[in-house]
CSV table of C-alpha atoms in Angstrom, one decimal:
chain,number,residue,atom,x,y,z
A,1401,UNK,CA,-28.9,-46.1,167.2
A,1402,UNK,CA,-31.3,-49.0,168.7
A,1403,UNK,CA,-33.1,-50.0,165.5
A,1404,UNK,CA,-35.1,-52.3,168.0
A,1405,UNK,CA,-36.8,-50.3,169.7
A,1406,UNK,CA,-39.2,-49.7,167.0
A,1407,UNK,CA,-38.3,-45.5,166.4
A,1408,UNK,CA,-37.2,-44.5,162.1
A,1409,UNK,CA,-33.5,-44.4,162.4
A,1410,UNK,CA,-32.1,-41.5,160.5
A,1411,UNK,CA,-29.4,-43.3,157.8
A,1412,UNK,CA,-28.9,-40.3,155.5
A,1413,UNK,CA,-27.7,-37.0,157.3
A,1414,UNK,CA,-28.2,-33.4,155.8
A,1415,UNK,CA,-24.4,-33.2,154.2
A,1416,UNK,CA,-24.7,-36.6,152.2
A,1417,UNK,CA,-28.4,-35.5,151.3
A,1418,UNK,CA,-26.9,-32.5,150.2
A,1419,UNK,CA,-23.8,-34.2,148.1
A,1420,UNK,CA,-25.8,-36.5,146.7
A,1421,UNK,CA,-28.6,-34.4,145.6
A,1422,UNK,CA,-27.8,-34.8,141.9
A,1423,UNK,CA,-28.4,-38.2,142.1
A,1424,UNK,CA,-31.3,-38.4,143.9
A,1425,UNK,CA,-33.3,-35.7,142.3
A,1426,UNK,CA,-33.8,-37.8,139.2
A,1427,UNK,CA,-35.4,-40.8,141.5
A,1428,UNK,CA,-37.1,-37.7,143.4
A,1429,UNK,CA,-39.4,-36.8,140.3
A,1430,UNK,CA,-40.2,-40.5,140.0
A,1431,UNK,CA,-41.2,-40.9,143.2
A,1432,UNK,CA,-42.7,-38.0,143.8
A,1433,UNK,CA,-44.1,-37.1,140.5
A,1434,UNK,CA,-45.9,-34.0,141.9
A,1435,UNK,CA,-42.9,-32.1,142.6
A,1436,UNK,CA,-42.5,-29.3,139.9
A,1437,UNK,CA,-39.1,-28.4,138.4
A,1438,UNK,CA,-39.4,-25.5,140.3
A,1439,UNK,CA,-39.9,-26.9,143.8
A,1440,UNK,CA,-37.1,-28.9,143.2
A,1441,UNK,CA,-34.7,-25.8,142.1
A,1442,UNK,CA,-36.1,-24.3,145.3
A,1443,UNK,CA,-34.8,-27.8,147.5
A,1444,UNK,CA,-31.7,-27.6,145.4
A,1445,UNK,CA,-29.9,-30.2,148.5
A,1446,UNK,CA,-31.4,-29.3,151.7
A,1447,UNK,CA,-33.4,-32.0,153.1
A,1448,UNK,CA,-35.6,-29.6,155.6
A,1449,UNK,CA,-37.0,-28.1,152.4
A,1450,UNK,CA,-37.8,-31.5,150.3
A,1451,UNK,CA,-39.3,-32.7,153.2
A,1452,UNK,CA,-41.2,-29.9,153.4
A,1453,UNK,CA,-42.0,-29.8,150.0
A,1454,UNK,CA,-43.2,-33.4,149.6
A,1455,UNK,CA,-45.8,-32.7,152.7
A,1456,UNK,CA,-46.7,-29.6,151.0
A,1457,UNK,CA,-48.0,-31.6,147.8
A,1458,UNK,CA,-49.1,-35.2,149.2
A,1459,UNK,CA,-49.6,-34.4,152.9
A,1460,UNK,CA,-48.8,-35.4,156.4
A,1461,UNK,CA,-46.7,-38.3,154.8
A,1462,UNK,CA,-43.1,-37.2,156.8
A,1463,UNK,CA,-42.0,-40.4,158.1
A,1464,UNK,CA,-42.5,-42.6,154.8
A,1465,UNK,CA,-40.3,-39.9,153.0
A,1466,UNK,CA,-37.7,-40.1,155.5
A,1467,UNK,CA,-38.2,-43.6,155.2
A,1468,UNK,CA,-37.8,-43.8,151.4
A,1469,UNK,CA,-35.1,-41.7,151.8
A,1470,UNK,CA,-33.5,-43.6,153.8
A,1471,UNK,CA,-33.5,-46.3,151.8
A,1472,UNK,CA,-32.3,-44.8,148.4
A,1473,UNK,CA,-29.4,-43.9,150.7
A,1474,UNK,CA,-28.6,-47.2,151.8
A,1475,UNK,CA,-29.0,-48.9,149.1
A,1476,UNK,CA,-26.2,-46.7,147.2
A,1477,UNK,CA,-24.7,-46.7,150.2
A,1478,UNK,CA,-24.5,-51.0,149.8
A,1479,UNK,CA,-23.5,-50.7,146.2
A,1480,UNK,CA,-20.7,-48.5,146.9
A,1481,UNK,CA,-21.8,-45.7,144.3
A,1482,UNK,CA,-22.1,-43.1,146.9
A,1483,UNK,CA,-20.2,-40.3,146.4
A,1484,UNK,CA,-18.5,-38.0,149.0
């Protein structure tokens, strides 16, 4: 992964989206306030459908949600609180 050459490198991948989900939904409805209850029962872990879901209510925003993502991941990741 050439972080240099300028493309989003991908840290989280969908099975510690999806194992961490828990977790992350409670940051999810602070950051993306918009999200219902419902959409998130209907993401319930998989990582296609909240990013699908977040576009759906704020737009063509992909990248800086993979982006945020990203770095919610790492920085558990850094603080050694992510679970397996």
């Amino acid at each position: 992964m050439d972080q240099a050459a300028g493309a989003a490198t991908t840290v989280v991948n969908k099975d510690q989206f999806q194992g961490n989900w828990k977790q992350f939904k409670g940051e999810v409805k602070k950051q993306w306030g918009e999200l219902t209850d419902d959409d998130l029962m209907q993401i319930e872990g998989d990582m296609d459908k909240f990013e699908g879901k977040v576009q759906e209510r704020y737009g063509d925003r992909k990248e800086e949600v993979k982006r945020w993502t990203d770095e919610w991941f790492e920085k558990r990741k850094q603080s050694g609180t992510q679970s397996r």
